[in-house]
Amino acid sequence: MPDVTVTIGQKPFTVACADGEEAFLRTAADMLNQEATVLVEQIPGIPERQMLLMAGLMLADRTAAFEERATAAETQLAKQAALISELESAHSQWGGTETDAASAEVAATLDRLAERVERLADEAETALSQA
């Protein structure tokens, strides 16, 4: 079990951790140190116990805010997934062939309209050239 020395609020601490967990410990200590450093700069001479307690509470507060945001995002994601599932179910009930047939009918109607517009444009061009 390796010992890792970390600095929290300008004070060194030696902490034991499981093999392979050193990087995680350093990352967690860096996060705690960021909070502690703010306190040490704002309140010079703050007692070590108070500094560690307040830094831990500040970090816990930030973590709670992230957890709330994650929960809200998960709820929104679940709603979107349910909506997608509902739409997929409705689509399968309609049947792809009916949807394809409707699309083909719309395309055919658009083709007929395009042909008519082209005829009208040709007729207008002819009428203008004769005038």
mmCIF file of C-alpha atoms in Angstrom:
data_model
loop_
_atom_site.group_PDB
_atom_site.id
_atom_site.type_symbol
_atom_site.label_atom_id
_atom_site.label_comp_id
_atom_site.label_asym_id
_atom_site.label_seq_id
_atom_site.Cartn_x
_atom_site.Cartn_y
_atom_site.Cartn_z
ATOM 1 C CA MET A 1 0.000 0.000 0.000
ATOM 2 C CA PRO A 2 1.869 3.091 -1.251
ATOM 3 C CA ASP A 3 2.046 6.380 0.634
ATOM 4 C CA VAL A 4 1.401 9.535 -1.358
ATOM 5 C CA THR A 5 2.278 13.012 -0.168
ATOM 6 C CA VAL A 6 -0.210 15.674 -1.210
ATOM 7 C CA THR A 7 -0.460 19.361 -0.424
ATOM 8 C CA ILE A 8 -3.733 20.777 0.844
ATOM 9 C CA GLY A 9 -3.883 24.478 1.677
ATOM 10 C CA GLN A 10 -0.101 24.836 1.605
ATOM 11 C CA LYS A 11 0.318 21.961 4.091
ATOM 12 C CA PRO A 12 1.776 18.564 3.168
ATOM 13 C CA PHE A 13 -0.127 15.390 4.094
ATOM 14 C CA THR A 14 0.961 11.784 3.628
ATOM 15 C CA VAL A 15 -1.894 9.462 2.721
ATOM 16 C CA ALA A 16 -1.922 5.712 2.075
ATOM 17 C CA CYS A 17 -3.839 4.331 -0.881
ATOM 18 C CA ALA A 18 -4.323 1.072 -2.740
ATOM 19 C CA ASP A 19 -1.869 0.076 -5.462
ATOM 20 C CA GLY A 20 -2.722 1.793 -8.739
ATOM 21 C CA GLU A 21 -4.906 4.440 -7.049
ATOM 22 C CA GLU A 22 -2.179 7.072 -6.724
ATOM 23 C CA ALA A 23 -3.339 9.142 -9.696
ATOM 24 C CA PHE A 24 -6.932 9.187 -8.432
ATOM 25 C CA LEU A 25 -5.749 10.249 -4.975
ATOM 26 C CA ARG A 26 -3.672 13.071 -6.442
ATOM 27 C CA THR A 27 -6.617 14.255 -8.548
ATOM 28 C CA ALA A 28 -8.929 14.279 -5.518
ATOM 29 C CA ALA A 29 -6.280 16.039 -3.431
ATOM 30 C CA ASP A 30 -5.835 18.673 -6.156
ATOM 31 C CA MET A 31 -9.571 19.368 -6.098
ATOM 32 C CA LEU A 32 -9.556 19.730 -2.314
ATOM 33 C CA ASN A 33 -6.423 21.870 -2.501
ATOM 34 C CA GLN A 34 -8.109 24.297 -4.906
ATOM 35 C CA GLU A 35 -10.839 24.931 -2.348
ATOM 36 C CA ALA A 36 -8.383 25.094 0.548
ATOM 37 C CA THR A 37 -6.115 27.544 -1.281
ATOM 38 C CA VAL A 38 -9.013 29.975 -1.680
ATOM 39 C CA LEU A 39 -9.661 29.786 2.071
ATOM 40 C CA VAL A 40 -5.987 30.232 3.012
ATOM 41 C CA GLU A 41 -5.745 33.290 0.746
ATOM 42 C CA GLN A 42 -8.972 34.803 2.096
ATOM 43 C CA ILE A 43 -8.402 33.925 5.766
ATOM 44 C CA PRO A 44 -4.666 33.973 6.566
ATOM 45 C CA GLY A 45 -3.821 31.871 9.613
ATOM 46 C CA ILE A 46 -6.989 29.769 9.400
ATOM 47 C CA PRO A 47 -6.612 26.702 11.638
ATOM 48 C CA GLU A 48 -5.865 23.487 9.745
ATOM 49 C CA ARG A 49 -8.994 21.685 11.001
ATOM 50 C CA GLN A 50 -11.280 24.547 10.010
ATOM 51 C CA MET A 51 -9.560 24.921 6.630
ATOM 52 C CA LEU A 52 -9.980 21.202 5.867
ATOM 53 C CA LEU A 53 -13.593 21.172 7.061
ATOM 54 C CA MET A 54 -14.587 24.238 5.058
ATOM 55 C CA ALA A 55 -12.713 23.095 1.946
ATOM 56 C CA GLY A 56 -14.419 19.701 2.174
ATOM 57 C CA LEU A 57 -17.826 21.356 2.546
ATOM 58 C CA MET A 58 -17.183 23.659 -0.413
ATOM 59 C CA LEU A 59 -16.159 20.687 -2.527
ATOM 60 C CA ALA A 60 -19.192 18.703 -1.354
ATOM 61 C CA ASP A 61 -21.434 21.654 -2.278
ATOM 62 C CA ARG A 62 -19.968 21.780 -5.773
ATOM 63 C CA THR A 63 -20.339 18.007 -6.108
ATOM 64 C CA ALA A 64 -23.991 18.189 -5.016
ATOM 65 C CA ALA A 65 -24.664 20.846 -7.681
ATOM 66 C CA PHE A 66 -23.103 18.613 -10.349
ATOM 67 C CA GLU A 67 -25.161 15.650 -9.141
ATOM 68 C CA GLU A 68 -28.357 17.725 -9.408
ATOM 69 C CA ARG A 69 -27.437 18.735 -12.953
ATOM 70 C CA ALA A 70 -26.615 15.122 -13.847
ATOM 71 C CA THR A 71 -29.948 13.936 -12.442
ATOM 72 C CA ALA A 72 -31.819 16.614 -14.403
ATOM 73 C CA ALA A 73 -29.931 15.623 -17.575
ATOM 74 C CA GLU A 74 -30.712 11.945 -17.002
ATOM 75 C CA THR A 75 -34.402 12.774 -16.516
ATOM 76 C CA GLN A 76 -34.444 14.812 -19.727
ATOM 77 C CA LEU A 77 -32.631 12.032 -21.571
ATOM 78 C CA ALA A 78 -35.170 9.474 -20.340
ATOM 79 C CA LYS A 79 -38.021 11.700 -21.568
ATOM 80 C CA GLN A 80 -36.372 12.036 -24.985
ATOM 81 C CA ALA A 81 -35.780 8.278 -25.175
ATOM 82 C CA ALA A 82 -39.440 7.637 -24.324
ATOM 83 C CA LEU A 83 -40.544 10.093 -27.014
ATOM 84 C CA ILE A 84 -38.292 8.437 -29.601
ATOM 85 C CA SER A 85 -39.660 5.031 -28.624
ATOM 86 C CA GLU A 86 -43.228 6.343 -28.909
ATOM 87 C CA LEU A 87 -42.537 7.803 -32.356
ATOM 88 C CA GLU A 88 -40.873 4.600 -33.544
ATOM 89 C CA SER A 89 -43.861 2.600 -32.292
ATOM 90 C CA ALA A 90 -46.310 4.918 -34.039
ATOM 91 C CA HIS A 91 -44.283 4.684 -37.250
ATOM 92 C CA SER A 92 -44.307 0.895 -37.162
ATOM 93 C CA GLN A 93 -48.093 0.930 -36.597
ATOM 94 C CA TRP A 94 -48.560 3.128 -39.668
ATOM 95 C CA GLY A 95 -46.442 0.734 -41.619
ATOM 96 C CA GLY A 96 -43.589 1.765 -43.834
ATOM 97 C CA THR A 97 -45.452 0.987 -47.066
ATOM 98 C CA GLU A 98 -48.217 3.499 -46.365
ATOM 99 C CA THR A 99 -45.641 6.152 -45.559
ATOM 100 C CA ASP A 100 -43.682 5.249 -48.695
ATOM 101 C CA ALA A 101 -46.866 5.371 -50.796
ATOM 102 C CA ALA A 102 -47.734 8.816 -49.421
ATOM 103 C CA SER A 103 -44.217 10.032 -50.172
ATOM 104 C CA ALA A 104 -44.460 8.685 -53.734
ATOM 105 C CA GLU A 105 -47.803 10.427 -54.209
ATOM 106 C CA VAL A 106 -46.382 13.732 -52.984
ATOM 107 C CA ALA A 107 -43.394 13.331 -55.327
ATOM 108 C CA ALA A 108 -45.668 12.614 -58.299
ATOM 109 C CA THR A 109 -47.799 15.666 -57.518
ATOM 110 C CA LEU A 110 -44.682 17.836 -57.314
ATOM 111 C CA ASP A 111 -43.499 16.466 -60.667
ATOM 112 C CA ARG A 112 -46.861 17.343 -62.283
ATOM 113 C CA LEU A 113 -46.706 20.844 -60.795
ATOM 114 C CA ALA A 114 -43.164 21.326 -62.077
ATOM 115 C CA GLU A 115 -44.215 20.269 -65.582
ATOM 116 C CA ARG A 116 -47.159 22.695 -65.473
ATOM 117 C CA VAL A 117 -44.904 25.564 -64.314
ATOM 118 C CA GLU A 118 -42.491 24.806 -67.156
ATOM 119 C CA ARG A 119 -45.358 24.845 -69.704
ATOM 120 C CA LEU A 120 -46.629 28.153 -68.315
ATOM 121 C CA ALA A 121 -43.116 29.614 -68.450
ATOM 122 C CA ASP A 122 -42.736 28.484 -72.082
ATOM 123 C CA GLU A 123 -46.116 29.988 -72.987
ATOM 124 C CA ALA A 124 -45.243 33.267 -71.253
ATOM 125 C CA GLU A 125 -41.877 33.392 -73.046
ATOM 126 C CA THR A 126 -43.587 32.773 -76.403
ATOM 127 C CA ALA A 127 -46.212 35.443 -75.713
ATOM 128 C CA LEU A 128 -43.517 37.971 -74.756
ATOM 129 C CA SER A 129 -41.443 37.263 -77.843
ATOM 130 C CA GLN A 130 -44.493 37.764 -80.103
ATOM 131 C CA ALA A 131 -45.466 41.041 -78.461
#
